[in-house]
Coordinates of C-alpha atoms (C1' of nucleotides) in Angstrom, one line a residue:
Chain K
X1 CA -3.1 -14.9 -52.3
X2 CA -4.9 -12.3 -51.8
X3 CA -7.5 -10.0 -50.8
X4 CA -5.9 -8.0 -48.2
X5 CA -5.8 -4.4 -49.2
X6 CA -2.5 -3.1 -50.3
X7 CA -0.9 -2.5 -46.9
X8 CA -1.1 -5.0 -44.1
X9 CA -3.6 -7.8 -43.9
X10 CA -6.4 -5.6 -42.8
X11 CA -9.9 -5.7 -44.4
X12 CA -12.1 -7.7 -42.0
X13 CA -14.3 -10.4 -43.4
X14 CA -11.8 -11.7 -45.8
X15 CA -11.0 -15.2 -44.6
X16 CA -7.4 -15.1 -45.7
X17 CA -6.8 -12.1 -43.5
X18 CA -8.4 -13.8 -40.5
X19 CA -6.2 -16.8 -40.8
X20 CA -3.1 -14.7 -41.3
X21 CA -3.8 -12.7 -38.2
X22 CA -4.5 -15.8 -36.1
X23 CA -1.4 -17.5 -37.2
X24 CA 0.8 -14.4 -36.9
X25 CA -0.3 -14.0 -33.4
X26 CA 0.1 -17.6 -32.6
X27 CA 3.6 -17.5 -34.0
X28 CA 4.7 -14.4 -32.2
X29 CA 3.3 -15.6 -28.9
X30 CA 5.4 -18.7 -29.4
X31 CA 2.4 -20.9 -29.3
X32 CA 3.5 -22.1 -32.7
X33 CA 7.2 -22.5 -32.5
X34 CA 9.7 -22.5 -35.3
X35 CA 9.7 -25.7 -37.2
X36 CA 6.1 -26.7 -36.4
X37 CA 4.3 -28.1 -39.5
X38 CA 1.3 -26.2 -41.0
X39 CA -0.6 -28.6 -43.3
X40 CA -3.1 -26.9 -45.5
X41 CA -6.0 -29.1 -44.7
X42 CA -5.6 -29.0 -41.0
X43 CA -5.5 -25.3 -41.1
X44 CA -8.5 -25.2 -43.4
X45 CA -10.5 -27.5 -41.2
X46 CA -9.5 -25.6 -38.1
X47 CA -10.8 -22.3 -39.5
X48 CA -13.7 -23.7 -41.4
X49 CA -12.4 -22.9 -44.9
X50 CA -11.0 -24.9 -47.8
X51 CA -7.4 -25.7 -48.5
X52 CA -7.4 -22.9 -51.1
X53 CA -7.8 -20.3 -48.5
X54 CA -5.4 -21.8 -46.0
X55 CA -2.9 -22.0 -48.9
X56 CA -3.3 -18.3 -49.7
X57 CA -2.8 -17.4 -46.0
X58 CA 0.4 -19.5 -45.9
X59 CA 1.7 -17.8 -49.0
X60 CA 1.0 -14.4 -47.4
X61 CA 2.9 -15.4 -44.3
X62 CA 5.7 -16.8 -46.3
X63 CA 6.0 -13.4 -48.0
X64 CA 6.4 -11.9 -44.6
X65 CA 9.0 -14.4 -43.6
X66 CA 7.1 -16.0 -40.8
X67 CA 6.5 -19.3 -42.6
X68 CA 8.7 -21.4 -44.9
X69 CA 7.3 -22.9 -48.0
X70 CA 9.1 -25.6 -49.9
X71 CA 7.7 -27.0 -53.0
X72 CA 5.6 -30.2 -52.4
X73 CA 6.5 -30.0 -48.7
X74 CA 4.4 -29.2 -45.7
X75 CA 4.8 -25.5 -44.7
X76 CA 6.5 -24.9 -41.4
X77 CA 6.9 -22.0 -39.1
X78 CA 10.1 -20.2 -40.2
X79 CA 13.4 -20.9 -38.4
X80 CA 15.5 -17.8 -39.1
X81 CA 19.2 -18.3 -38.8
X82 CA 21.2 -16.3 -36.3
X83 CA 22.6 -14.2 -39.1
X84 CA 19.2 -13.5 -40.5
X85 CA 18.1 -12.4 -37.1
X86 CA 20.9 -10.0 -36.8
X87 CA 20.1 -8.6 -40.2
X88 CA 16.5 -8.2 -39.3
X89 CA 17.4 -6.2 -36.2
X90 CA 19.8 -4.0 -38.2
X91 CA 17.0 -3.2 -40.6
X92 CA 14.6 -2.6 -37.8
X93 CA 16.8 -0.1 -36.2
X94 CA 17.0 2.0 -39.3
X95 CA 13.3 1.8 -39.9
X96 CA 12.3 2.7 -36.4
X97 CA 14.7 5.6 -36.2
X98 CA 12.8 6.9 -39.2
X99 CA 9.6 6.3 -37.3
X100 CA 10.6 8.3 -34.3
X101 CA 12.2 11.0 -36.4
X102 CA 8.9 11.6 -38.1
X103 CA 7.0 11.5 -34.8
X104 CA 9.2 13.6 -32.6
X105 CA 7.2 16.6 -31.3
X106 CA 4.3 15.8 -33.4
X107 CA 2.2 13.5 -31.2
X108 CA -1.3 14.5 -30.2
X109 CA -2.4 14.3 -26.6
X110 CA -4.6 11.3 -27.6
X111 CA -1.7 9.5 -29.1
X112 CA 0.5 10.0 -26.1
X113 CA -2.3 8.7 -23.9
X114 CA -2.6 5.7 -26.1
X115 CA 1.1 5.0 -25.9
X116 CA 1.1 5.4 -22.1
X117 CA -1.9 3.1 -21.8
X118 CA -0.1 0.5 -23.8
X119 CA 3.0 0.6 -21.7
X120 CA 0.8 0.3 -18.6
X121 CA -0.6 -2.8 -20.1
X122 CA 3.0 -4.1 -20.7
X123 CA 3.6 -3.4 -17.0
X124 CA 0.6 -5.3 -15.9
X125 CA 1.6 -8.2 -18.1
X126 CA 4.8 -8.7 -16.2
X127 CA 3.1 -11.3 -14.1
X128 CA 1.9 -13.2 -17.1
X129 CA 3.8 -15.4 -19.4
X130 CA 6.9 -14.4 -21.2
X131 CA 5.2 -14.8 -24.6
X132 CA 2.6 -12.1 -23.9
X133 CA 5.2 -9.7 -22.6
X134 CA 7.1 -10.1 -25.8
X135 CA 4.0 -9.7 -27.9
X136 CA 3.1 -6.5 -26.1
X137 CA 6.6 -5.1 -26.4
X138 CA 6.5 -5.7 -30.2
X139 CA 3.0 -4.2 -30.4
X140 CA 4.3 -1.0 -28.8
X141 CA 6.6 -0.5 -31.7
X142 CA 3.9 -1.3 -34.2
X143 CA 1.6 1.2 -32.5
X144 CA 4.3 3.8 -32.8
X145 CA 4.7 3.0 -36.5
X146 CA 1.0 3.3 -37.0
X147 CA 1.1 6.9 -35.8
X148 CA 3.2 7.9 -38.8
X149 CA 0.2 7.1 -41.0
X150 CA 2.7 6.0 -43.7
X151 CA 1.2 2.7 -44.8
X152 CA 4.5 1.5 -46.3
X153 CA 6.5 2.3 -43.2
X154 CA 3.8 0.6 -41.0
X155 CA 4.0 -2.5 -43.1
X156 CA 7.8 -2.8 -43.1
X157 CA 8.1 -2.1 -39.4
X158 CA 5.4 -4.6 -38.6
X159 CA 6.9 -7.2 -40.7
X160 CA 10.4 -6.9 -39.4
X161 CA 9.2 -6.5 -35.9
X162 CA 7.3 -9.8 -36.1
X163 CA 10.3 -11.4 -37.6
X164 CA 12.5 -10.2 -34.7
X165 CA 9.8 -11.5 -32.4
X166 CA 10.0 -14.9 -33.9
X167 CA 13.7 -14.8 -33.5
X168 CA 13.4 -14.0 -29.9
X169 CA 11.6 -17.3 -29.3
X170 CA 14.5 -19.1 -30.9
X171 CA 17.5 -17.5 -29.4
X172 CA 16.7 -15.5 -26.4
X173 CA 16.8 -16.9 -22.9
X174 CA 13.6 -16.5 -20.8
X175 CA 12.8 -13.3 -19.1
X176 CA 15.3 -11.2 -20.9
X177 CA 12.9 -8.6 -22.3
X178 CA 11.3 -7.1 -19.1
X179 CA 13.5 -4.1 -18.6
X180 CA 12.5 -2.8 -22.0
X181 CA 9.5 -1.2 -20.5
X182 CA 11.4 1.7 -18.9
X183 CA 13.0 2.3 -22.2
X184 CA 9.6 2.5 -23.8
X185 CA 8.6 5.1 -21.3
X186 CA 11.8 7.1 -22.0
X187 CA 11.1 7.0 -25.7
X188 CA 7.6 8.4 -25.2
X189 CA 9.0 11.2 -23.0
X190 CA 11.6 12.1 -25.6
X191 CA 9.0 12.0 -28.4
X192 CA 6.8 14.5 -26.4
X193 CA 9.7 16.7 -25.7
X194 CA 10.4 16.7 -29.5
X195 CA 14.1 16.2 -29.5
X196 CA 14.7 14.3 -32.7
X197 CA 18.3 13.4 -32.2
X198 CA 17.7 12.3 -28.6
X199 CA 14.8 10.1 -29.5
X200 CA 16.5 8.5 -32.5
X201 CA 19.4 7.7 -30.2
X202 CA 17.1 6.2 -27.6
X203 CA 15.4 4.1 -30.1
X204 CA 18.7 2.9 -31.6
X205 CA 20.1 1.9 -28.3
X206 CA 16.9 0.4 -27.1
X207 CA 16.7 -1.9 -30.1
X208 CA 20.4 -2.6 -30.0
X209 CA 20.2 -3.8 -26.5
X210 CA 17.1 -5.9 -27.1
X211 CA 19.0 -7.5 -29.9
X212 CA 22.1 -8.1 -27.8
X213 CA 20.2 -9.4 -24.9
X214 CA 18.3 -11.7 -27.2
X215 CA 20.8 -13.2 -29.6
X216 CA 22.6 -15.6 -27.4
X217 CA 22.1 -19.2 -28.1
X218 CA 19.6 -21.6 -29.7
X219 CA 17.5 -24.1 -27.7
X220 CA 15.7 -27.3 -28.7
X221 CA 11.9 -27.3 -28.8
X222 CA 9.3 -29.9 -28.1
X223 CA 6.5 -30.8 -30.4
X224 CA 2.8 -30.2 -29.7
X225 CA -0.6 -30.7 -31.3
X226 CA -1.4 -28.1 -33.9
X227 CA -5.2 -28.1 -33.5
X228 CA -4.9 -27.8 -29.8
X229 CA -2.5 -25.0 -30.0
X230 CA -4.7 -23.0 -32.4
X231 CA -7.8 -23.2 -30.2
X232 CA -7.4 -19.8 -28.5
X233 CA -6.6 -18.2 -31.8
X234 CA -9.5 -19.3 -33.8
X235 CA -12.2 -16.7 -32.8
X236 CA -11.4 -13.3 -34.2
X237 CA -14.8 -12.2 -35.4
X238 CA -16.6 -15.3 -34.1
X239 CA -17.3 -16.9 -37.4
X240 CA -19.5 -19.4 -35.6
X241 CA -18.7 -22.5 -37.5
X242 CA -15.1 -23.0 -36.7
X243 CA -15.9 -26.7 -37.1
X244 CA -15.0 -29.9 -35.4
X245 CA -11.3 -30.6 -35.1
X246 CA -11.6 -34.1 -36.2
X247 CA -8.5 -36.2 -36.3
X248 CA -5.6 -35.3 -34.0
X249 CA -2.4 -34.8 -35.8
X250 CA 0.9 -34.9 -34.1
X251 CA 3.0 -32.2 -35.8
X252 CA 6.6 -32.1 -36.1
Chain R
X1 CA 0.3 -17.2 -52.8
X2 CA 2.8 -19.3 -52.8
X3 CA 5.7 -21.4 -53.5
X4 CA 8.4 -18.9 -53.8
X5 CA 11.0 -19.6 -51.2
X6 CA 11.1 -17.4 -48.2
X7 CA 12.9 -14.4 -49.8
X8 CA 12.0 -13.0 -53.2
X9 CA 10.0 -14.8 -55.8
X10 CA 12.9 -16.9 -56.9
X11 CA 12.6 -20.7 -57.4
X12 CA 12.3 -21.2 -61.2
X13 CA 9.6 -23.5 -62.5
X14 CA 7.0 -22.4 -60.1
X15 CA 4.4 -20.8 -62.2
X16 CA 3.4 -18.2 -59.7
X17 CA 7.0 -16.9 -59.7
X18 CA 7.1 -16.8 -63.5
X19 CA 4.0 -14.6 -63.7
X20 CA 5.2 -12.4 -60.8
X21 CA 8.5 -11.7 -62.5
X22 CA 6.8 -11.0 -65.9
X23 CA 4.3 -8.6 -64.4
X24 CA 6.8 -7.0 -62.2
X25 CA 9.1 -6.3 -65.1
X26 CA 6.2 -5.1 -67.3
X27 CA 5.1 -2.7 -64.5
X28 CA 8.5 -1.2 -63.9
X29 CA 9.1 -0.8 -67.6
X30 CA 5.9 1.1 -67.7
X31 CA 4.4 -1.3 -70.2
X32 CA 1.7 -1.7 -67.7
X33 CA 0.9 1.7 -66.4
X34 CA -0.8 2.5 -63.0
X35 CA -4.5 1.8 -63.2
X36 CA -4.4 -0.8 -65.9
X37 CA -6.7 -3.7 -65.1
X38 CA -5.4 -7.2 -64.5
X39 CA -8.3 -9.7 -64.7
X40 CA -7.4 -13.1 -63.4
X41 CA -8.6 -15.1 -66.4
X42 CA -6.9 -12.9 -69.0
X43 CA -3.6 -13.3 -67.1
X44 CA -4.2 -17.0 -66.7
X45 CA -4.9 -17.5 -70.4
X46 CA -1.9 -15.4 -71.4
X47 CA 0.5 -17.5 -69.3
X48 CA -1.2 -20.8 -69.9
X49 CA -2.3 -21.4 -66.3
X50 CA -5.6 -21.4 -64.4
X51 CA -7.1 -18.4 -62.6
X52 CA -5.9 -20.0 -59.4
X53 CA -2.3 -19.4 -60.2
X54 CA -2.9 -15.9 -61.7
X55 CA -4.7 -15.1 -58.5
X56 CA -1.7 -16.2 -56.4
X57 CA 0.6 -14.1 -58.4
X58 CA -1.6 -11.0 -58.1
X59 CA -1.7 -11.6 -54.3
X60 CA 2.0 -11.7 -54.2
X61 CA 2.4 -8.5 -56.2
X62 CA -0.2 -6.8 -54.0
X63 CA 1.8 -7.7 -50.9
X64 CA 4.7 -6.0 -52.6
X65 CA 2.6 -2.9 -53.3
X66 CA 2.8 -3.1 -57.1
X67 CA -0.8 -4.2 -57.5
X68 CA -4.0 -3.1 -55.8
X69 CA -6.6 -5.7 -54.8
X70 CA -10.0 -4.7 -53.8
X71 CA -12.5 -7.3 -52.8
X72 CA -14.7 -8.4 -55.7
X73 CA -13.0 -6.0 -58.0
X74 CA -10.6 -6.4 -60.9
X75 CA -7.0 -6.0 -59.7
X76 CA -5.2 -3.0 -61.1
X77 CA -1.6 -1.8 -61.3
X78 CA -1.1 0.3 -58.2
X79 CA -1.3 4.0 -58.3
X80 CA 0.7 5.3 -55.4
X81 CA -0.2 8.7 -54.0
X82 CA 2.4 11.4 -54.0
X83 CA 2.7 11.1 -50.3
X84 CA 3.2 7.3 -50.5
X85 CA 5.9 7.9 -53.1
X86 CA 7.7 10.3 -50.8
X87 CA 7.4 7.8 -48.0
X88 CA 8.8 5.0 -50.2
X89 CA 11.8 7.1 -51.1
X90 CA 12.4 8.0 -47.4
X91 CA 12.5 4.4 -46.5
X92 CA 14.6 3.5 -49.5
X93 CA 17.2 6.0 -48.5
X94 CA 17.6 4.5 -45.1
X95 CA 17.7 1.0 -46.4
X96 CA 20.3 1.7 -49.1
X97 CA 22.5 3.6 -46.7
X98 CA 22.5 0.3 -44.7
X99 CA 23.5 -1.5 -47.9
X100 CA 26.5 0.6 -48.8
X101 CA 27.5 0.7 -45.1
X102 CA 27.8 -3.0 -45.1
X103 CA 29.5 -3.1 -48.5
X104 CA 32.0 -0.3 -48.1
X105 CA 35.5 -1.6 -48.6
X106 CA 34.3 -5.2 -48.8
X107 CA 33.6 -5.7 -52.5
X108 CA 35.5 -8.4 -54.3
X109 CA 37.2 -7.6 -57.7
X110 CA 34.5 -9.7 -59.4
X111 CA 31.7 -7.7 -57.8
X112 CA 33.3 -4.4 -58.8
X113 CA 33.6 -5.7 -62.3
X114 CA 29.9 -6.7 -62.3
X115 CA 28.8 -3.3 -61.1
X116 CA 30.9 -1.5 -63.7
X117 CA 29.5 -3.7 -66.4
X118 CA 26.0 -2.9 -65.3
X119 CA 26.7 0.9 -65.3
X120 CA 28.2 0.5 -68.8
X121 CA 24.9 -1.2 -69.8
X122 CA 23.0 1.8 -68.4
X123 CA 25.2 4.0 -70.4
X124 CA 24.5 2.2 -73.6
X125 CA 20.8 2.2 -72.9
X126 CA 20.8 6.0 -73.0
X127 CA 19.7 5.8 -76.6
X128 CA 16.9 3.4 -75.9
X129 CA 13.6 4.1 -74.3
X130 CA 13.2 5.9 -71.0
X131 CA 11.6 2.9 -69.5
X132 CA 14.6 0.7 -70.0
X133 CA 16.9 3.3 -68.5
X134 CA 14.8 3.5 -65.4
X135 CA 14.6 -0.2 -65.1
X136 CA 18.4 -0.5 -65.4
X137 CA 18.9 2.2 -62.9
X138 CA 16.7 0.4 -60.5
X139 CA 18.4 -2.8 -61.1
X140 CA 21.7 -1.3 -60.2
X141 CA 20.5 -0.7 -56.7
X142 CA 19.1 -4.2 -56.5
X143 CA 22.4 -5.6 -57.7
X144 CA 24.1 -3.7 -54.9
X145 CA 21.7 -5.0 -52.4
X146 CA 22.2 -8.5 -53.5
X147 CA 25.9 -8.2 -52.7
X148 CA 25.1 -7.9 -49.0
X149 CA 23.8 -11.5 -49.1
X150 CA 21.3 -10.5 -46.5
X151 CA 18.1 -12.0 -47.9
X152 CA 15.9 -9.7 -45.9
X153 CA 17.7 -6.6 -46.9
X154 CA 17.6 -7.7 -50.5
X155 CA 13.9 -8.3 -50.4
X156 CA 13.1 -4.9 -48.8
X157 CA 15.4 -2.9 -51.0
X158 CA 14.0 -4.7 -54.1
X159 CA 10.5 -4.1 -53.1
X160 CA 10.8 -0.5 -52.2
X161 CA 13.0 0.2 -55.3
X162 CA 10.3 -1.3 -57.5
X163 CA 7.7 0.8 -55.8
X164 CA 9.8 3.9 -56.4
X165 CA 10.2 2.9 -60.0
X166 CA 6.4 2.6 -60.4
X167 CA 6.2 6.0 -58.9
X168 CA 8.5 7.5 -61.4
X169 CA 6.2 6.4 -64.2
X170 CA 3.5 8.4 -62.6
X171 CA 5.1 11.6 -61.5
X172 CA 8.4 12.2 -63.2
X173 CA 8.8 14.1 -66.4
X174 CA 10.5 12.2 -69.3
X175 CA 14.3 12.0 -69.4
X176 CA 14.8 13.1 -65.9
X177 CA 16.9 10.1 -64.7
X178 CA 19.8 10.1 -67.1
X179 CA 22.4 12.0 -65.0
X180 CA 22.1 9.4 -62.3
X181 CA 24.6 7.3 -64.2
X182 CA 27.6 9.3 -63.0
X183 CA 26.3 9.2 -59.5
X184 CA 26.3 5.4 -59.8
X185 CA 29.9 5.5 -60.9
X186 CA 30.8 7.7 -58.0
X187 CA 29.2 5.3 -55.5
X188 CA 31.1 2.4 -56.9
X189 CA 34.3 4.4 -56.6
X190 CA 33.6 5.3 -53.0
X191 CA 32.6 1.7 -52.1
X192 CA 36.0 0.5 -53.5
X193 CA 37.8 3.2 -51.5
X194 CA 36.0 1.9 -48.4
X195 CA 35.0 5.2 -46.9
X196 CA 31.8 4.4 -45.1
X197 CA 30.6 7.9 -44.3
X198 CA 31.4 9.2 -47.8
X199 CA 29.5 6.4 -49.6
X200 CA 26.5 6.7 -47.3
X201 CA 26.4 10.4 -48.0
X202 CA 26.7 9.8 -51.7
X203 CA 23.9 7.3 -51.7
X204 CA 21.7 9.6 -49.6
X205 CA 22.1 12.5 -51.9
X206 CA 21.8 10.4 -55.0
X207 CA 18.5 9.0 -53.9
X208 CA 17.4 12.3 -52.6
X209 CA 18.0 14.0 -55.9
X210 CA 16.3 11.2 -57.8
X211 CA 13.3 11.7 -55.6
X212 CA 13.3 15.4 -56.0
X213 CA 13.8 15.3 -59.8
X214 CA 11.1 12.8 -60.0
X215 CA 8.3 13.9 -57.8
X216 CA 6.9 16.8 -59.7
X217 CA 3.4 16.4 -61.1
X218 CA 1.0 13.7 -62.3
X219 CA 0.1 13.1 -65.9
X220 CA -2.8 11.3 -67.5
X221 CA -2.3 8.0 -69.2
X222 CA -3.9 6.3 -72.2
X223 CA -5.3 2.8 -72.1
X224 CA -3.9 -0.1 -74.1
X225 CA -4.6 -3.7 -74.7
X226 CA -3.4 -6.0 -71.9
X227 CA -2.7 -9.1 -74.0
X228 CA -0.7 -7.2 -76.5
X229 CA 1.3 -5.4 -73.9
X230 CA 2.3 -8.7 -72.2
X231 CA 3.5 -10.3 -75.3
X232 CA 7.2 -9.5 -74.8
X233 CA 7.1 -10.5 -71.2
X234 CA 5.6 -14.0 -71.6
X235 CA 8.7 -16.0 -72.4
X236 CA 11.0 -16.3 -69.3
X237 CA 12.1 -19.8 -69.4
X238 CA 10.2 -20.6 -72.6
X239 CA 7.4 -22.7 -71.3
X240 CA 6.5 -23.4 -74.9
X241 CA 2.7 -23.4 -74.5
X242 CA 2.0 -19.8 -73.7
X243 CA -1.2 -20.4 -75.5
X244 CA -3.4 -18.5 -77.9
X245 CA -4.5 -15.1 -76.7
X246 CA -8.1 -15.6 -77.8
X247 CA -10.4 -12.7 -77.2
X248 CA -9.1 -9.2 -77.2
X249 CA -9.9 -7.2 -74.1
X250 CA -9.8 -3.5 -73.9
X251 CA -8.6 -2.7 -70.5
X252 CA -9.2 0.3 -68.5
Chain D
dG1 C1' -31.7 16.0 -73.6
dC2 C1' -30.5 14.3 -69.1
dC3 C1' -30.7 11.3 -65.2
dC4 C1' -31.8 7.0 -62.9
dG5 C1' -32.8 2.3 -62.3
dC6 C1' -32.5 -2.3 -64.3
dT7 C1' -30.5 -6.3 -66.4
dG8 C1' -27.1 -9.4 -68.0
dA9 C1' -22.3 -10.3 -69.0
dA10 C1' -17.9 -10.3 -66.7
dC11 C1' -15.5 -11.2 -62.9
dT12 C1' -14.1 -12.6 -58.4
dG13 C1' -14.6 -15.8 -53.9
dC14 C1' -14.3 -20.1 -52.7
dA15 C1' -14.7 -25.3 -52.7
dT16 C1' -13.7 -29.5 -54.6
dG17 C1' -11.6 -33.1 -57.5
dC18 C1' -7.7 -35.3 -59.6
dA19 C1' -2.8 -36.2 -60.6
dA20 C1' 1.8 -36.0 -58.9
dT21 C1' 5.1 -35.9 -55.1
dT22 C1' 6.8 -37.1 -50.7
dG23 C1' 8.2 -39.6 -46.7
dA24 C1' 7.3 -43.1 -43.1
dG25 C1' 6.6 -47.6 -42.0
dG26 C1' 7.0 -52.4 -43.2
dC27 C1' 9.4 -56.2 -45.3
dG28 C1' 13.1 -58.8 -46.8
dC29 C1' 17.9 -59.5 -47.2
dT30 C1' 22.3 -59.8 -45.1
Chain W
dA1 C1' 19.8 -56.8 -35.2
dG2 C1' 20.9 -53.6 -38.9
dC3 C1' 20.3 -51.7 -43.5
dG4 C1' 17.9 -50.6 -47.6
dC5 C1' 14.0 -51.0 -50.8
dC6 C1' 9.2 -50.6 -51.7
dT7 C1' 4.8 -49.5 -51.0
dC8 C1' 1.0 -46.6 -49.7
dA9 C1' -1.2 -42.9 -47.0
dA10 C1' -0.7 -38.1 -46.5
dT11 C1' -0.1 -34.0 -48.7
dT12 C1' 0.7 -30.6 -52.2
dG13 C1' -0.1 -28.5 -57.2
dC14 C1' -3.3 -27.2 -60.1
dA15 C1' -7.7 -26.8 -62.7
dT16 C1' -12.5 -26.3 -62.8
dG17 C1' -17.2 -25.5 -61.3
dC18 C1' -20.7 -22.8 -59.0
dA19 C1' -22.5 -18.9 -56.5
dG20 C1' -22.3 -14.1 -55.4
dT21 C1' -20.9 -9.4 -56.7
dT22 C1' -19.9 -5.6 -59.7
dC23 C1' -20.4 -2.7 -63.5
dA24 C1' -21.5 -1.1 -68.1
dG25 C1' -24.9 -0.3 -71.1
dC26 C1' -29.7 0.3 -72.2
dG27 C1' -34.4 1.9 -71.7
dG28 C1' -37.8 4.7 -69.5
dG29 C1' -39.3 8.7 -67.0
dC30 C1' -38.8 13.6 -66.3

DNA sequence: GCCCGCTGAACTGCATGCAATTGAGGCGCT
DNA sequence: AGCGCCTCAATTGCATGCAGTTCAGCGGGC
């Protein structure tokens, strides 16, 4: 797999990265729900690349825990167990405490503005779908991690945050994540003030309450058509020839 | 990349996993030093597989941060910067505190025996090469992580520990890691006693001192022949046909 | 003698082809 | 009708081939 530079799947114009990002986003927005099948050729066709590339992308996502790969079987969107979800949140708490510890009192004006703008966007998205709210909330944390400019930390926080996000789509009841916005604002304020202990505590309880609100009970899911689902995710750089979508495959 | 089940590169008999494990071990034992080139075909030939598979393995290792992949360029063993090394240790400290917190007072007799046996092995390896000592020390921490039976935690701890290990080969002076053995024993003792706070503190200072002992100054490295270096790492399951080693390629 | 541009071998990026595996539907048996 | 076997289409595992990129080494100009 391949060809994303060391840290996250970043370098534009490598096709593996494009597919990874598209699928990642589709997964965390719950367009692709846990258990949905991801056949290599359908993916390849959808993105206008060969199976080889689709395969690389799936491998990458499997390494991140978003996709499950079993030998000789069709890849599926991962279905983390309740325990794994809990573990992921525990790890996330520690990592994000590290993030805010490094950031406390060190944010530039521009960074603060960026964070505020993001939270404003979260606010505006309240009217929209649940999935978008969840994605934005997750991205707030990733934005924060990015400001540490520690590539390793960024990668781990992103990964575990995406995993948690996936989890939410499995176990949380609808509309349970809205109140988090105020907590985000409080974290920004504490970061600006520079009180390390305070902000670490805030982050800890924020994530803890998200986890507790979320991890309640599983719910069954309906199947949908893969190619159709992916439609809004295929652009990303406008590679022009995102080809036909030929046969329609009922997945799952 | 592919075909290792969700967590670490595990399932035996998938060729990608075999290569990953071999390279990982070669890297952390410093047989493959940072900067050494890893051409896909040489790897493939060495392990008796096609470039495709070698490529998958490299991708996997790149995702773990052990290998650097630049588009259209030969992959090389990663050369983490001093700052990245420091970051990796910071993350590692938090993660391993989580490990011992979960483990304190919960180890079975069998697990304690296993840990003691491992430390004994570390002791015996004192006479051997530096590289083996470092590998064993790293594996102690991974062994510990495994006992949490949290796949996610295991994966992250392993990854970051390997990274730190790689770092040591770049920045540490020789024979700086020996005294860690006693600290390992102390950690086991505290885990058995079940004092969470104590063992978290021990682990913290242990890793902190390893980091501080280690991160001193870079040193230049000599080049060696890739195929020759890999010889001792090629077995792993005895796939019989690990083929010829035809042309000899000076790497680096 | 030194620097720069050129050329070809080495290598990667990607697609495709073939063999092996899987599992879903159909058929017969009870 | 219900149950199990068998067959075949769908799909993965892997190797190989071709095109494009990189780089090392060489030759010419200054």
